mmCIF file of C-alpha atoms in Angstrom:
data_model
loop_
_atom_site.group_PDB
_atom_site.id
_atom_site.type_symbol
_atom_site.label_atom_id
_atom_site.label_comp_id
_atom_site.label_asym_id
_atom_site.label_seq_id
_atom_site.Cartn_x
_atom_site.Cartn_y
_atom_site.Cartn_z
ATOM 1 C CA MET A 1 15.033 -20.608 9.306
ATOM 2 C CA THR A 2 13.477 -20.445 5.844
ATOM 3 C CA GLN A 3 9.759 -19.741 5.832
ATOM 4 C CA ARG A 4 7.311 -20.532 3.048
ATOM 5 C CA ILE A 5 5.150 -17.483 2.490
ATOM 6 C CA VAL A 6 2.070 -16.988 0.316
ATOM 7 C CA LEU A 7 1.978 -13.384 -0.866
ATOM 8 C CA ALA A 8 -1.378 -12.393 -2.380
ATOM 9 C CA GLY A 9 -1.008 -9.318 -4.560
ATOM 10 C CA GLY A 10 2.705 -9.947 -4.927
ATOM 11 C CA ALA A 11 2.885 -8.604 -8.491
ATOM 12 C CA GLY A 12 1.727 -5.183 -7.378
ATOM 13 C CA PHE A 13 3.883 -2.164 -6.615
ATOM 14 C CA LEU A 14 4.177 -2.809 -2.879
ATOM 15 C CA GLY A 15 3.888 -6.591 -3.012
ATOM 16 C CA SER A 16 6.747 -6.984 -5.485
ATOM 17 C CA HIS A 17 9.100 -4.992 -3.268
ATOM 18 C CA TRP A 18 8.111 -7.133 -0.293
ATOM 19 C CA ALA A 19 8.784 -10.269 -2.331
ATOM 20 C CA ASP A 20 12.304 -8.932 -2.960
ATOM 21 C CA LEU A 21 12.896 -8.427 0.754
ATOM 22 C CA LEU A 22 11.538 -11.850 1.746
ATOM 23 C CA LEU A 23 13.719 -13.614 -0.819
ATOM 24 C CA GLU A 24 16.762 -11.606 0.267
ATOM 25 C CA ARG A 25 16.411 -12.946 3.791
ATOM 26 C CA GLY A 26 16.065 -16.534 2.570
ATOM 27 C CA ASP A 27 12.307 -17.195 2.507
ATOM 28 C CA GLU A 28 10.375 -19.087 -0.152
ATOM 29 C CA VAL A 29 7.701 -16.905 -1.762
ATOM 30 C CA VAL A 30 4.555 -18.037 -3.565
ATOM 31 C CA VAL A 31 2.923 -15.028 -5.242
ATOM 32 C CA VAL A 32 -0.820 -15.250 -5.880
ATOM 33 C CA ASP A 33 -2.075 -12.557 -8.260
ATOM 34 C CA ASN A 34 -4.702 -12.209 -10.967
ATOM 35 C CA PHE A 35 -2.741 -9.304 -12.533
ATOM 36 C CA CYS A 36 -5.780 -7.056 -12.380
ATOM 37 C CA THR A 37 -3.534 -4.190 -11.286
ATOM 38 C CA GLY A 38 -0.335 -6.146 -10.641
ATOM 39 C CA ARG A 39 2.190 -6.173 -13.485
ATOM 40 C CA GLU A 40 4.373 -8.971 -14.798
ATOM 41 C CA GLN A 41 7.270 -6.535 -15.212
ATOM 42 C CA ASN A 42 7.293 -5.965 -11.428
ATOM 43 C CA ILE A 43 8.351 -9.557 -10.802
ATOM 44 C CA ALA A 44 10.124 -10.415 -14.075
ATOM 45 C CA HIS A 45 13.499 -10.266 -12.334
ATOM 46 C CA LEU A 46 12.362 -12.948 -9.867
ATOM 47 C CA LEU A 47 10.945 -15.571 -12.220
ATOM 48 C CA ASP A 48 14.139 -17.641 -12.353
ATOM 49 C CA HIS A 49 14.716 -17.486 -8.608
ATOM 50 C CA PRO A 50 14.695 -21.015 -7.131
ATOM 51 C CA ARG A 51 12.572 -19.947 -4.139
ATOM 52 C CA PHE A 52 9.994 -17.965 -6.094
ATOM 53 C CA THR A 53 6.822 -19.173 -7.814
ATOM 54 C CA VAL A 54 3.744 -17.449 -9.221
ATOM 55 C CA LEU A 55 0.158 -18.674 -9.165
ATOM 56 C CA ARG A 56 -2.122 -16.701 -11.476
ATOM 57 C CA HIS A 57 -5.327 -16.771 -9.471
ATOM 58 C CA ASP A 58 -8.136 -14.486 -8.321
ATOM 59 C CA VAL A 59 -8.353 -14.630 -4.536
ATOM 60 C CA THR A 60 -12.118 -14.141 -4.685
ATOM 61 C CA ASP A 61 -12.146 -17.801 -5.775
ATOM 62 C CA PRO A 62 -11.194 -20.464 -3.190
ATOM 63 C CA ILE A 63 -7.439 -21.000 -2.922
ATOM 64 C CA SER A 64 -5.513 -24.230 -2.645
ATOM 65 C CA ILE A 65 -1.757 -24.308 -2.041
ATOM 66 C CA ASP A 66 0.140 -27.581 -1.868
ATOM 67 C CA GLY A 67 2.516 -28.188 1.009
ATOM 68 C CA HIS A 68 3.378 -26.380 4.197
ATOM 69 C CA VAL A 69 2.760 -22.630 4.570
ATOM 70 C CA ASP A 70 4.137 -20.488 7.396
ATOM 71 C CA ALA A 71 2.413 -17.193 6.610
ATOM 72 C CA VAL A 72 -0.326 -15.833 4.354
ATOM 73 C CA LEU A 73 0.046 -12.165 3.420
ATOM 74 C CA ASP A 74 -3.024 -10.321 2.102
ATOM 75 C CA LEU A 75 -1.990 -7.413 -0.151
ATOM 76 C CA ALA A 76 -4.534 -8.288 -2.819
ATOM 77 C CA SER A 77 -6.515 -5.167 -3.608
ATOM 78 C CA PRO A 78 -6.568 -2.397 -6.181
ATOM 79 C CA ALA A 79 -5.555 0.648 -4.157
ATOM 80 C CA SER A 80 -5.452 3.842 -6.205
ATOM 81 C CA PRO A 81 -7.955 6.617 -6.960
ATOM 82 C CA THR A 82 -8.199 5.439 -10.562
ATOM 83 C CA ASP A 83 -9.166 1.989 -9.308
ATOM 84 C CA PHE A 84 -11.785 3.425 -6.935
ATOM 85 C CA ALA A 85 -13.529 4.959 -9.948
ATOM 86 C CA THR A 86 -13.200 2.024 -12.352
ATOM 87 C CA MET A 87 -13.312 -1.096 -10.151
ATOM 88 C CA PRO A 88 -15.415 -0.369 -7.054
ATOM 89 C CA LEU A 89 -17.251 -3.693 -7.110
ATOM 90 C CA GLU A 90 -14.040 -5.664 -7.556
ATOM 91 C CA ILE A 91 -12.460 -3.789 -4.627
ATOM 92 C CA LEU A 92 -15.403 -4.592 -2.367
ATOM 93 C CA GLN A 93 -15.306 -8.229 -3.484
ATOM 94 C CA VAL A 94 -11.587 -8.687 -2.829
ATOM 95 C CA GLY A 95 -11.826 -6.985 0.576
ATOM 96 C CA SER A 96 -14.600 -9.323 1.679
ATOM 97 C CA VAL A 97 -14.648 -12.648 -0.180
ATOM 98 C CA GLY A 98 -10.971 -12.443 -1.080
ATOM 99 C CA THR A 99 -9.800 -11.770 2.445
ATOM 100 C CA ARG A 100 -12.027 -14.548 3.759
ATOM 101 C CA ASN A 101 -10.575 -17.045 1.275
ATOM 102 C CA LEU A 102 -7.066 -16.094 2.373
ATOM 103 C CA LEU A 103 -8.076 -16.405 6.026
ATOM 104 C CA ASP A 104 -9.469 -19.883 5.309
ATOM 105 C CA LEU A 105 -6.149 -20.813 3.703
ATOM 106 C CA ALA A 106 -4.300 -19.601 6.801
ATOM 107 C CA VAL A 107 -6.582 -21.631 9.068
ATOM 108 C CA ALA A 108 -6.148 -24.758 6.923
ATOM 109 C CA LYS A 109 -2.358 -24.376 6.954
ATOM 110 C CA GLN A 110 -2.157 -23.219 10.602
ATOM 111 C CA ALA A 111 -0.227 -20.229 9.271
ATOM 112 C CA ARG A 112 0.142 -16.678 10.513
ATOM 113 C CA PHE A 113 -2.157 -14.271 8.640
ATOM 114 C CA PHE A 114 -1.077 -10.739 7.724
ATOM 115 C CA LEU A 115 -3.540 -8.092 6.536
ATOM 116 C CA ALA A 116 -2.338 -5.003 4.701
ATOM 117 C CA SER A 117 -4.990 -2.486 5.701
ATOM 118 C CA THR A 118 -4.805 1.242 5.107
ATOM 119 C CA SER A 119 -4.821 4.685 6.656
ATOM 120 C CA GLU A 120 -8.004 5.200 4.629
ATOM 121 C CA VAL A 121 -9.872 3.553 7.511
ATOM 122 C CA TYR A 122 -9.355 6.854 9.373
ATOM 123 C CA GLY A 123 -11.273 8.721 6.651
ATOM 124 C CA ASP A 124 -10.983 12.511 6.779
ATOM 125 C CA PRO A 125 -9.509 12.533 10.285
ATOM 126 C CA LEU A 126 -10.612 14.804 13.098
ATOM 127 C CA VAL A 127 -7.574 13.708 15.131
ATOM 128 C CA HIS A 128 -4.092 14.618 13.935
ATOM 129 C CA PRO A 129 -1.756 12.780 13.698
ATOM 130 C CA GLN A 130 -3.705 9.534 13.662
ATOM 131 C CA PRO A 131 -2.977 6.899 16.345
ATOM 132 C CA GLU A 132 -4.227 3.340 16.021
ATOM 133 C CA SER A 133 -6.822 4.051 18.727
ATOM 134 C CA TYR A 134 -8.600 6.632 16.545
ATOM 135 C CA LEU A 135 -11.848 5.155 15.180
ATOM 136 C CA GLY A 136 -12.040 7.394 12.138
ATOM 137 C CA ASN A 137 -14.359 9.726 10.262
ATOM 138 C CA VAL A 138 -15.381 7.708 7.217
ATOM 139 C CA SER A 139 -18.142 8.157 4.662
ATOM 140 C CA SER A 140 -19.757 4.847 3.758
ATOM 141 C CA ILE A 141 -21.274 6.232 0.527
ATOM 142 C CA GLY A 142 -18.624 8.499 -1.021
ATOM 143 C CA PRO A 143 -16.436 7.787 -4.074
ATOM 144 C CA ARG A 144 -13.682 6.355 -1.855
ATOM 145 C CA SER A 145 -16.028 4.210 0.220
ATOM 146 C CA CYS A 146 -15.469 1.067 -1.852
ATOM 147 C CA TYR A 147 -11.857 0.962 -0.643
ATOM 148 C CA ASP A 148 -12.326 2.455 2.828
ATOM 149 C CA GLU A 149 -15.150 0.108 3.757
ATOM 150 C CA ALA A 150 -13.584 -2.925 2.093
ATOM 151 C CA LYS A 151 -10.527 -2.507 4.304
ATOM 152 C CA ARG A 152 -12.614 -1.849 7.403
ATOM 153 C CA PHE A 153 -14.456 -5.108 6.693
ATOM 154 C CA SER A 154 -11.137 -6.892 6.105
ATOM 155 C CA GLU A 155 -9.958 -5.771 9.530
ATOM 156 C CA ALA A 156 -13.228 -6.875 11.124
ATOM 157 C CA ILE A 157 -13.236 -10.356 9.595
ATOM 158 C CA THR A 158 -9.538 -10.808 10.379
ATOM 159 C CA MET A 159 -10.183 -10.130 14.049
ATOM 160 C CA ALA A 160 -13.262 -12.387 13.965
ATOM 161 C CA TYR A 161 -11.087 -15.266 12.679
ATOM 162 C CA HIS A 162 -8.559 -14.445 15.388
ATOM 163 C CA ARG A 163 -11.226 -14.706 18.096
ATOM 164 C CA VAL A 164 -13.247 -17.618 16.694
ATOM 165 C CA HIS A 165 -10.466 -19.823 15.289
ATOM 166 C CA GLY A 166 -7.537 -18.713 17.438
ATOM 167 C CA LEU A 167 -5.726 -17.688 14.235
ATOM 168 C CA GLU A 168 -2.512 -15.743 14.742
ATOM 169 C CA VAL A 169 -2.960 -12.475 12.851
ATOM 170 C CA ARG A 170 -1.172 -9.203 12.141
ATOM 171 C CA ILE A 171 -2.864 -6.032 10.861
ATOM 172 C CA VAL A 172 -1.016 -3.002 9.523
ATOM 173 C CA ARG A 173 -2.440 0.317 8.379
ATOM 174 C CA ILE A 174 -0.334 1.567 5.489
ATOM 175 C CA PHE A 175 0.023 5.308 4.918
ATOM 176 C CA ASN A 176 0.865 6.876 1.556
ATOM 177 C CA THR A 177 3.665 4.829 0.017
ATOM 178 C CA TYR A 178 5.550 5.765 -3.139
ATOM 179 C CA GLY A 179 8.535 4.593 -5.136
ATOM 180 C CA THR A 180 9.692 2.643 -8.154
ATOM 181 C CA ARG A 181 7.298 0.259 -9.962
ATOM 182 C CA MET A 182 4.222 2.444 -9.435
ATOM 183 C CA ARG A 183 1.791 2.454 -12.357
ATOM 184 C CA PRO A 184 2.127 5.769 -14.233
ATOM 185 C CA ASP A 185 -1.656 6.001 -14.629
ATOM 186 C CA ASP A 186 -2.697 4.997 -11.119
ATOM 187 C CA GLY A 187 -3.994 8.458 -10.211
ATOM 188 C CA ARG A 188 -1.942 8.804 -7.030
ATOM 189 C CA VAL A 189 -0.561 12.233 -6.375
ATOM 190 C CA VAL A 190 3.150 11.367 -6.572
ATOM 191 C CA THR A 191 2.841 9.551 -9.901
ATOM 192 C CA ASN A 192 0.595 12.291 -11.265
ATOM 193 C CA PHE A 193 3.124 14.990 -10.409
ATOM 194 C CA VAL A 194 6.186 13.066 -11.615
ATOM 195 C CA TRP A 195 4.706 12.193 -15.001
ATOM 196 C CA GLN A 196 3.190 15.644 -15.509
ATOM 197 C CA ALA A 197 6.593 17.167 -14.784
ATOM 198 C CA LEU A 198 8.458 14.850 -17.157
ATOM 199 C CA ARG A 199 5.965 15.518 -19.940
ATOM 200 C CA GLY A 200 6.175 19.258 -19.376
ATOM 201 C CA GLU A 201 2.463 19.401 -18.559
ATOM 202 C CA PRO A 202 0.976 21.706 -15.906
ATOM 203 C CA ILE A 203 1.103 20.135 -12.451
ATOM 204 C CA THR A 204 -2.426 20.192 -11.128
ATOM 205 C CA LEU A 205 -3.197 21.035 -7.517
ATOM 206 C CA TYR A 206 -6.811 20.380 -6.601
ATOM 207 C CA GLY A 207 -8.575 22.739 -4.228
ATOM 208 C CA THR A 208 -6.085 24.953 -2.415
ATOM 209 C CA GLY A 209 -3.052 22.701 -2.623
ATOM 210 C CA GLU A 210 -2.705 22.930 1.149
ATOM 211 C CA GLN A 211 -3.911 19.377 1.769
ATOM 212 C CA THR A 212 -1.204 17.331 3.468
ATOM 213 C CA ARG A 213 0.098 13.792 3.158
ATOM 214 C CA SER A 214 2.941 11.853 4.746
ATOM 215 C CA PHE A 215 4.931 9.904 2.164
ATOM 216 C CA CYS A 216 6.868 6.731 2.972
ATOM 217 C CA TYR A 217 9.375 5.372 0.465
ATOM 218 C CA VAL A 218 8.662 1.769 -0.483
ATOM 219 C CA SER A 219 11.924 0.304 0.875
ATOM 220 C CA ASP A 220 11.131 1.771 4.291
ATOM 221 C CA GLU A 221 7.526 0.592 4.086
ATOM 222 C CA VAL A 222 8.340 -3.061 3.402
ATOM 223 C CA ARG A 223 10.874 -3.075 6.259
ATOM 224 C CA GLY A 224 8.059 -1.912 8.512
ATOM 225 C CA LEU A 225 5.687 -4.570 7.208
ATOM 226 C CA LEU A 226 8.300 -7.246 7.838
ATOM 227 C CA ALA A 227 8.882 -5.969 11.378
ATOM 228 C CA VAL A 228 5.173 -6.367 12.125
ATOM 229 C CA LEU A 229 4.977 -9.797 10.468
ATOM 230 C CA ASP A 230 7.848 -11.077 12.600
ATOM 231 C CA GLY A 231 6.904 -9.200 15.761
ATOM 232 C CA PRO A 232 4.442 -9.839 18.597
ATOM 233 C CA LEU A 233 1.867 -7.108 17.849
ATOM 234 C CA THR A 234 -1.530 -8.255 16.597
ATOM 235 C CA GLY A 235 -2.321 -4.698 15.591
ATOM 236 C CA PRO A 236 -3.551 -2.656 14.018
ATOM 237 C CA VAL A 237 -0.148 -0.997 13.631
ATOM 238 C CA ASN A 238 0.459 2.200 11.654
ATOM 239 C CA VAL A 239 3.317 1.915 9.148
ATOM 240 C CA GLY A 240 4.217 5.171 7.463
ATOM 241 C CA ASN A 241 6.471 8.203 7.504
ATOM 242 C CA PRO A 242 5.328 10.975 9.878
ATOM 243 C CA GLY A 243 6.990 13.675 7.759
ATOM 244 C CA GLU A 244 4.071 15.835 6.564
ATOM 245 C CA PHE A 245 4.048 17.856 3.323
ATOM 246 C CA THR A 246 1.450 19.968 1.558
ATOM 247 C CA MET A 247 0.572 19.083 -2.007
ATOM 248 C CA ARG A 248 2.155 22.363 -3.113
ATOM 249 C CA GLU A 249 5.424 21.462 -1.366
ATOM 250 C CA LEU A 250 5.384 18.075 -3.072
ATOM 251 C CA ALA A 251 4.773 19.652 -6.477
ATOM 252 C CA GLU A 252 7.590 22.151 -5.978
ATOM 253 C CA GLN A 253 10.052 19.391 -5.065
ATOM 254 C CA VAL A 254 9.065 17.306 -8.102
ATOM 255 C CA VAL A 255 9.541 20.294 -10.431
ATOM 256 C CA GLU A 256 12.940 21.098 -8.918
ATOM 257 C CA LEU A 257 14.283 17.541 -8.884
ATOM 258 C CA SER A 258 13.073 16.723 -12.397
ATOM 259 C CA GLY A 259 14.376 19.975 -13.875
ATOM 260 C CA SER A 260 10.933 20.521 -15.360
ATOM 261 C CA SER A 261 9.505 23.773 -16.670
ATOM 262 C CA SER A 262 5.967 22.676 -15.774
ATOM 263 C CA PRO A 263 3.836 25.383 -14.179
ATOM 264 C CA ILE A 264 1.917 24.561 -10.998
ATOM 265 C CA ILE A 265 -1.767 25.356 -11.425
ATOM 266 C CA ILE A 266 -4.847 25.267 -9.205
ATOM 267 C CA ALA A 267 -7.956 23.398 -10.375
ATOM 268 C CA PRO A 268 -11.353 22.760 -8.767
ATOM 269 C CA MET A 269 -11.716 19.511 -6.873
ATOM 270 C CA PRO A 270 -13.251 17.002 -9.341
ATOM 271 C CA PRO A 271 -16.296 14.980 -8.243
ATOM 272 C CA GLU A 272 -14.331 11.722 -8.039
ATOM 273 C CA ARG A 273 -12.045 13.361 -5.458
ATOM 274 C CA GLU A 274 -14.930 14.152 -3.132
ATOM 275 C CA GLY A 275 -14.051 13.099 0.392
ATOM 276 C CA ASP A 276 -10.274 13.340 -0.056
ATOM 277 C CA PRO A 277 -8.828 13.787 3.431
ATOM 278 C CA LEU A 278 -7.447 17.247 4.180
ATOM 279 C CA GLN A 279 -4.701 15.834 6.401
ATOM 280 C CA ARG A 280 -2.986 12.490 6.764
ATOM 281 C CA GLN A 281 -0.100 11.792 9.140
ATOM 282 C CA PRO A 282 0.677 8.589 11.059
ATOM 283 C CA ASP A 283 1.438 8.392 14.723
ATOM 284 C CA ILE A 284 4.160 5.715 14.681
ATOM 285 C CA THR A 285 4.765 5.608 18.428
ATOM 286 C CA LEU A 286 3.657 1.968 18.600
ATOM 287 C CA ILE A 287 5.870 0.484 15.880
ATOM 288 C CA SER A 288 8.807 2.693 16.773
ATOM 289 C CA GLY A 289 8.630 1.971 20.497
ATOM 290 C CA GLN A 290 7.754 -1.731 20.331
ATOM 291 C CA LEU A 291 9.567 -2.885 17.184
ATOM 292 C CA GLY A 292 12.263 -0.251 16.708
ATOM 293 C CA TRP A 293 11.210 0.640 13.161
ATOM 294 C CA GLU A 294 11.469 4.130 11.731
ATOM 295 C CA PRO A 295 11.646 5.355 8.117
ATOM 296 C CA THR A 296 15.037 6.562 6.895
ATOM 297 C CA VAL A 297 14.580 7.687 3.264
ATOM 298 C CA PRO A 298 13.924 11.459 2.938
ATOM 299 C CA LEU A 299 11.229 12.547 0.502
ATOM 300 C CA ARG A 300 13.763 14.231 -1.789
ATOM 301 C CA GLU A 301 15.819 11.045 -2.081
ATOM 302 C CA GLY A 302 12.774 8.887 -2.762
ATOM 303 C CA LEU A 303 11.555 11.303 -5.415
ATOM 304 C CA ARG A 304 14.982 11.264 -7.080
ATOM 305 C CA LEU A 305 14.817 7.462 -7.379
ATOM 306 C CA MET A 306 11.291 7.565 -8.736
ATOM 307 C CA ILE A 307 12.070 10.317 -11.236
ATOM 308 C CA ALA A 308 15.159 8.410 -12.400
ATOM 309 C CA GLU A 309 13.057 5.317 -13.130
ATOM 310 C CA ALA A 310 10.386 7.327 -14.927
ATOM 311 C CA THR A 311 13.021 9.161 -16.966
ATOM 312 C CA ALA A 312 14.538 5.834 -18.039
ATOM 313 C CA LEU A 313 11.132 4.579 -19.114
ATOM 314 C CA THR A 314 10.603 7.629 -21.302
ATOM 315 C CA GLY A 315 14.015 7.186 -22.893
ATOM 316 C CA ARG A 316 15.049 10.739 -22.105
#
């Protein structure tokens, strides 16, 4: 049965891919985005779709949607290191006022509410890999705190609405996701490495280069998000790829797959990177066991797709 879904942040990297998947299965999608970090080019291919509409709106202002709504999806937040440095107040605002406005919309429409939270709520983890039961090791005053604490508040207010209003909610914690449509200048490690390699610039490893991340390709990620939306788990639910790689391993794969001559260099950790977690790996026992979801795209294949898109954009 066709559902009518409000997707806040639907012009962003992750949101636009989820819009694709929802439309493919027959849903109607109403994207709400102020295009602060979302990009019109991410959804240009959908503008003529009969079940797709766009509302240019800042979710930190009250939201009104005409007609029936089955689900409200909250993906509306800047989410990259560059954004943490340049838009900390906006991030805190969207994670508090914005999430509350979307929760109020869900209550008014008697719709299911879905919160895209983040593995950043685990901070620099002392437990590895990270299960949903881990309460985290988070700095409330560091350079990343605007995003970490905004998402922790979003989770808290979502559960408060669940308890007070009886609202049906879903919370996911998204681990490092990469793929096509990422902003070249977003400051995330995969985009940094890919664009440095294609430009022939040195690929910069901060610190020792032995920090680890677990990278989930975007097509896998949105399948996981959809499984949680449709499933019975309130959450939080980790959605990510448990394959763990050091930053040096990632850099070496990017150089190889891009055919780049870029050297890999070590640089001191810059001040804005203070508090970067040393390790990040999801425990996906819950989503795998309860919903049958697992990622399928290997890192090398995902990087090939991303490099191909970036190469096309450069005209090489």
